[in-house]
Every structure is written in C-alpha cells, then in structure tokens.
Short mmCIF file of C-alpha atoms in Angstrom, two decimals:
data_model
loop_
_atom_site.label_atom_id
_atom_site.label_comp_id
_atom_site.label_asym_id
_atom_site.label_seq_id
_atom_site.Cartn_x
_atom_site.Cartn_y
_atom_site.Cartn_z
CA UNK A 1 91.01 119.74 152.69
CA UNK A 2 94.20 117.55 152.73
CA UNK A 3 96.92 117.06 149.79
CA UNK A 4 100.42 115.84 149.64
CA UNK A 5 103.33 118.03 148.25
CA UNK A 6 106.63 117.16 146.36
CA UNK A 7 108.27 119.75 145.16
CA UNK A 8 105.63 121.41 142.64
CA UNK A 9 103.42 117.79 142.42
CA UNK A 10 100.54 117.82 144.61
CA UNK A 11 98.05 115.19 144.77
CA UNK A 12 94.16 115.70 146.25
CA UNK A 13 92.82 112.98 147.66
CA UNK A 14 89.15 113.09 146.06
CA UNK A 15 86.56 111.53 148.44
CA UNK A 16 85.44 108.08 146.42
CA UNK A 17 88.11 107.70 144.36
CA UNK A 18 90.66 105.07 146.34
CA UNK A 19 91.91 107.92 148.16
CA UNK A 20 93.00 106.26 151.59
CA UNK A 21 94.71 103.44 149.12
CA UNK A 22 97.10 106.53 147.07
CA UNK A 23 97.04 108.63 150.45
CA UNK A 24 99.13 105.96 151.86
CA UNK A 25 101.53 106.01 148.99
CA UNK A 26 102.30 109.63 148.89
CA UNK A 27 101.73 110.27 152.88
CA UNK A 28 103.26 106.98 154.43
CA UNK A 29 105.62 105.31 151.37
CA UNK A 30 106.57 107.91 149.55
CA UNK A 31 106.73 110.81 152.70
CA UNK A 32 105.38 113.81 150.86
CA UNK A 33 104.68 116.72 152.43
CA UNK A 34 100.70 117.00 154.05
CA UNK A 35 99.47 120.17 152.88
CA UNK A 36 96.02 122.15 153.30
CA UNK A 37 94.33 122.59 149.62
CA UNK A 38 94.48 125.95 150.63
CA UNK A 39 98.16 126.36 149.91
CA UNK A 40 97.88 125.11 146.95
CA UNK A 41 99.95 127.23 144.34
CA UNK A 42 97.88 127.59 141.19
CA UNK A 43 99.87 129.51 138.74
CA UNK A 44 103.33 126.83 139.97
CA UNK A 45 102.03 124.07 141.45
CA UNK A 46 101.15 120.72 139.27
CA UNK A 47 97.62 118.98 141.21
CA UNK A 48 96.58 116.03 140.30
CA UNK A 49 93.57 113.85 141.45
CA UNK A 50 91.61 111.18 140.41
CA UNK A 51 88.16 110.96 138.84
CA UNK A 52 84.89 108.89 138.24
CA UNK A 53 81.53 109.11 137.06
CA UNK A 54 79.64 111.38 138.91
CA UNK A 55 76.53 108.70 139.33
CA UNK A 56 79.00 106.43 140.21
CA UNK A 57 80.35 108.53 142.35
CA UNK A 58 76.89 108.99 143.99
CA UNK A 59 76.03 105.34 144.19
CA UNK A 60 79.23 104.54 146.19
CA UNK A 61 78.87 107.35 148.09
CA UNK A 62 75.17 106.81 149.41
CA UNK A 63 76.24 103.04 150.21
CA UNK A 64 78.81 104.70 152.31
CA UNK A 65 76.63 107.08 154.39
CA UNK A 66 74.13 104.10 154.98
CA UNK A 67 76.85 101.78 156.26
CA UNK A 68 78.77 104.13 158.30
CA UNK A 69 75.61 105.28 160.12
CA UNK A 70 73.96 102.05 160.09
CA UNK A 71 71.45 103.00 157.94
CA UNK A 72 71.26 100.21 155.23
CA UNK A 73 67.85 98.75 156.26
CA UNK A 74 66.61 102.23 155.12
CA UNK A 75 67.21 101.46 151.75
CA UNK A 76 63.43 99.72 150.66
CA UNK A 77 61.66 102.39 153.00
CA UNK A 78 59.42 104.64 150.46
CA UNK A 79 60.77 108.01 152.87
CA UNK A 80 64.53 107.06 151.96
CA UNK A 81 63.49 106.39 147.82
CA UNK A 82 61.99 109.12 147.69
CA UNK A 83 65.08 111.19 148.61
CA UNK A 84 67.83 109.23 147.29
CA UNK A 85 68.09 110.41 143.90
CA UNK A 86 68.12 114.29 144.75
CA UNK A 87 69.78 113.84 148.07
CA UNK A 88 73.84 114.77 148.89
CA UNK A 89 74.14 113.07 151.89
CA UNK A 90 77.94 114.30 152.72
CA UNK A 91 81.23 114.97 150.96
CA UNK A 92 81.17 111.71 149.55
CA UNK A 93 78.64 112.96 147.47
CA UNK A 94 79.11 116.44 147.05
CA UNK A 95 79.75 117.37 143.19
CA UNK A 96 83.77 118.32 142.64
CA UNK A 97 83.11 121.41 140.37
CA UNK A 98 81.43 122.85 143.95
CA UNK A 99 83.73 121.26 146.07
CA UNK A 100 86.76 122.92 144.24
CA UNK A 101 84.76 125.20 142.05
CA UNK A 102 84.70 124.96 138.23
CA UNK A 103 87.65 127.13 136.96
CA UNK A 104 90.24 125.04 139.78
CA UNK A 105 88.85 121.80 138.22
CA UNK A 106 90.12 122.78 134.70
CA UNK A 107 93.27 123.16 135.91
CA UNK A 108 93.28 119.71 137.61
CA UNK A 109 95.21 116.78 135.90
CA UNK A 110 92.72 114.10 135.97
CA UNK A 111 93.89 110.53 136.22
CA UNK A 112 90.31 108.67 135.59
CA UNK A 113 90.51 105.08 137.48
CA UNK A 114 88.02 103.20 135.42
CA UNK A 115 88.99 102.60 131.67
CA UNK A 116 88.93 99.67 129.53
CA UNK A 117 92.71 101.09 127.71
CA UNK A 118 94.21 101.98 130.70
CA UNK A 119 93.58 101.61 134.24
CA UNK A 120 93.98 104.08 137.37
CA UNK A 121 97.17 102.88 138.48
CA UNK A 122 98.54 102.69 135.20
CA UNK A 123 98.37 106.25 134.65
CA UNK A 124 99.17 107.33 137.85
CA UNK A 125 102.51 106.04 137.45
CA UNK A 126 102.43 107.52 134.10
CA UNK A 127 102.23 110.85 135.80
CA UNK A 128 104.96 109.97 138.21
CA UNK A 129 106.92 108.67 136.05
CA UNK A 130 107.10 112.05 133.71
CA UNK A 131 107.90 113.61 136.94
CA UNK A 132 110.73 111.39 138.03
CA UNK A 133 109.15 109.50 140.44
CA UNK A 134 109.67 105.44 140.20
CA UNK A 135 106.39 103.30 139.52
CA UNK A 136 104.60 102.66 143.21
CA UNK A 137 102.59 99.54 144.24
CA UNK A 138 98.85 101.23 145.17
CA UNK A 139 97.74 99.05 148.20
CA UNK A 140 94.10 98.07 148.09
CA UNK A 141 92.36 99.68 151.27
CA UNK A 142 88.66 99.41 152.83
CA UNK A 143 87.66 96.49 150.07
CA UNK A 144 84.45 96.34 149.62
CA UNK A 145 82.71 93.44 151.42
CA UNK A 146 80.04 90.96 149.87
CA UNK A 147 76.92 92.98 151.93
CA UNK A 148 78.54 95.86 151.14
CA UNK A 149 78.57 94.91 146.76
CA UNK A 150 74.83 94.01 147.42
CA UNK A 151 73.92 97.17 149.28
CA UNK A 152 75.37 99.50 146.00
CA UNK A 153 74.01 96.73 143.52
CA UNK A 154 70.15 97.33 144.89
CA UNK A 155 70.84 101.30 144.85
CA UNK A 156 72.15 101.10 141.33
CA UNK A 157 68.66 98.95 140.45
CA UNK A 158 66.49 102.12 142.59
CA UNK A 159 68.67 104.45 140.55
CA UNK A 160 67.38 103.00 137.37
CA UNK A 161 63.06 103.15 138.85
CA UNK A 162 63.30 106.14 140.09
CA UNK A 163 64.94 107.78 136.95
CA UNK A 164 67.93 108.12 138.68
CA UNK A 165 69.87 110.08 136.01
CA UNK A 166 67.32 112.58 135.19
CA UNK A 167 66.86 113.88 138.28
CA UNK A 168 70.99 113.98 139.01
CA UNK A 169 72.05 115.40 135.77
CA UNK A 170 70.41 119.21 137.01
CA UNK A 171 72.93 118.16 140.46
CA UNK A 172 76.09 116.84 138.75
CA UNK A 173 75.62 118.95 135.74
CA UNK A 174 79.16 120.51 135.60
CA UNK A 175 80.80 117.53 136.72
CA UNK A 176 79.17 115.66 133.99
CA UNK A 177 80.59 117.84 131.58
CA UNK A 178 84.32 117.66 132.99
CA UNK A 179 84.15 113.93 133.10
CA UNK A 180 83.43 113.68 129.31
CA UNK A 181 86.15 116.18 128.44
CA UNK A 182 88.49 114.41 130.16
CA UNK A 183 87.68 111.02 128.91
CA UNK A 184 87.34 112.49 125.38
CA UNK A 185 90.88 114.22 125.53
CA UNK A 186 92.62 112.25 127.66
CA UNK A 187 94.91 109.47 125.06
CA UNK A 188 94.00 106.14 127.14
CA UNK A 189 95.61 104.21 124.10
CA UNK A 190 98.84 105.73 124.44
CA UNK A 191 99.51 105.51 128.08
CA UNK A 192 101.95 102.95 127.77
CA UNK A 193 103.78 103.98 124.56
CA UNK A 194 104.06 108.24 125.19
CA UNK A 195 105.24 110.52 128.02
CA UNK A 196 102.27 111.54 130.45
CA UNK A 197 102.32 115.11 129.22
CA UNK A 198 101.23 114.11 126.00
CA UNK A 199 98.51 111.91 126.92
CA UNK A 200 97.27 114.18 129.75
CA UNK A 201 93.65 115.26 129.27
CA UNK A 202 95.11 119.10 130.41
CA UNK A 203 97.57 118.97 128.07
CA UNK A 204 95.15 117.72 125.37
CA UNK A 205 92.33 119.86 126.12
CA UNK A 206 94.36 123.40 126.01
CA UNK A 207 95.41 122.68 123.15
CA UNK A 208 92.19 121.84 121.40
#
C-alpha cells in the first residue's frame, strides 16, 4: 500500500477518506517522498491517516463498486439486497483494523474528516502545523455527481430495511470501537486554540 514520507511524518492514504484530494498535496504540492506501508518505521516514524464511520465508510464504498463496474441498476434486484449488508465488495470496503491490523491502528494518528467542532482539513493542518509544515489548500477531487448522491442516498434507505447495522457491527466490530475512541479522546473543541499534540486522540488516549 502507498504513503508519503517527510522526514519521520508519513501519511496513508485510507481508501474512502478524500485520499486522491490529500495524495495530491503531499505527492504532487508538497513532493514527499512515495513510500510502500511496508517501510513504515513503527517505533520512529509519526503515520497519520484519516478516518470515518465505518457504515459510512461502507455506504460510499458499495456506491463506488456499483459505479465503477456499472453495476448501479443492481441496486433494487432482491439477489444484490440480499448481499449488500454482509458483503465487502473490495478495499473500499474492507475494515481498517484488518487492513492494517488492530495493534498498527492504535498507533495511527487519526484526523476524523466529519465533525461538527472541527473539520478534516482543519486538523490536518493542525497536524502539519505542529510539525512545521505551513497550512495547505486540500483540492476537492472525484466530486460526487447528482446520480452518484442518489445512488448512496437509496443504499443508505436499504441499509436502514434490511437492518443494515446489525448485521455490519459483527464485520466492522473493531473498527467501530477505534472510531469511538478516537472521537471520544480526540479535543475537537480545541483544535484551533492548542498545539496538535495536545488535542491528538493518540496523545489523549495513552494517557487515559
């Protein structure tokens, strides 16, 4: 899997989470260095990535995999419902405590990109900013189109008639419980006011 060095910074590019839009800052504006996850320095290095909810996650994801194989008249059939809310379809998908198994992911720095106090971008230059790095302008890349908005809006109305979240929560189990730590540790309301290190959910969190 990709990632983009600086020094000890490196930033994973999490599949669903605006990743070609902050791939093109650190790749093409800012001129990190591309690295395999693989090389990835544990004990030195400082990862970052960014995170949603794991049924969103999973709704944007399916939309994906049925517009990209032109698949979204499939979504009414009875055969597709009665897969969709069991099925992982493709990375897009795939839960993050198996894609970089559970112990890596608690010692991820989590930048969430949907909060009412604080938004994605805000934080992310939050995090650069603690690390020296000047505030960046994110560009917004693939935007959703109208079709595509309608497509996810009738999956998220099958997610709630086919009891969508009890049959996920025994799939994104784990991540479920690493997206409420974060959000419960992480210090949205003082983004703007404190240094990054003290509002980091990893910071936060160790020291609970």
């Amino acid at each position: 899997m990709e990632a983009f060095r600086f020094n000890n910074l490196v930033y994973i590019p999490t599949p669903k989470h605006a990743s070609r839009s902050y791939s093109s800052v650190f790749k093409e504006h800012l001129k990190w260095q591309t690295i395999a996850t693989e090389n990835i320095n544990w004990d030195k290095d400082h990862v970052f990535a960014h995170i949603i909810h794991p049924y969103a996650r999973h709704l944007k994801g399916t939309e994906q995999m049925l517009y990209q194989n032109g698949l979204t008249h499939l979504i009414d059939d009875p055969d597709f419902q009665k897969i969709f809310a069991t099925a992982l379809f493709d990375h897009h998908t795939y839960p993050m405590t198996r894609m970089f198994g559970l112990e890596r992911c608690y010692q991820i720095d989590w930048v969430p990109l949907a909060n009412e106090l604080a938004d994605g971008d805000t934080m992310t230059n939050s995090l650069l900013n603690f690390f020296g790095i000047d505030n960046v302008v994110v560009p917004k890349i693939n935007q959703t189109t109208d079709a595509r908005k309608k497509t996810t809006a009738r999956l998220r109305e099958l997610s709630t008639q086919l009891n969508f979240q009890n049959s996920l929560i025994h799939i994104y189990d784990d991540d479920l419980i690493l997206y409420d730590t974060v959000n419960e540790t992480l210090r949205f309301h003082e983004v703007k006011n404190m240094d990054w290190q003290q509002c980091s959910w990893l910071t936060n969190f160790k020291t609970n």
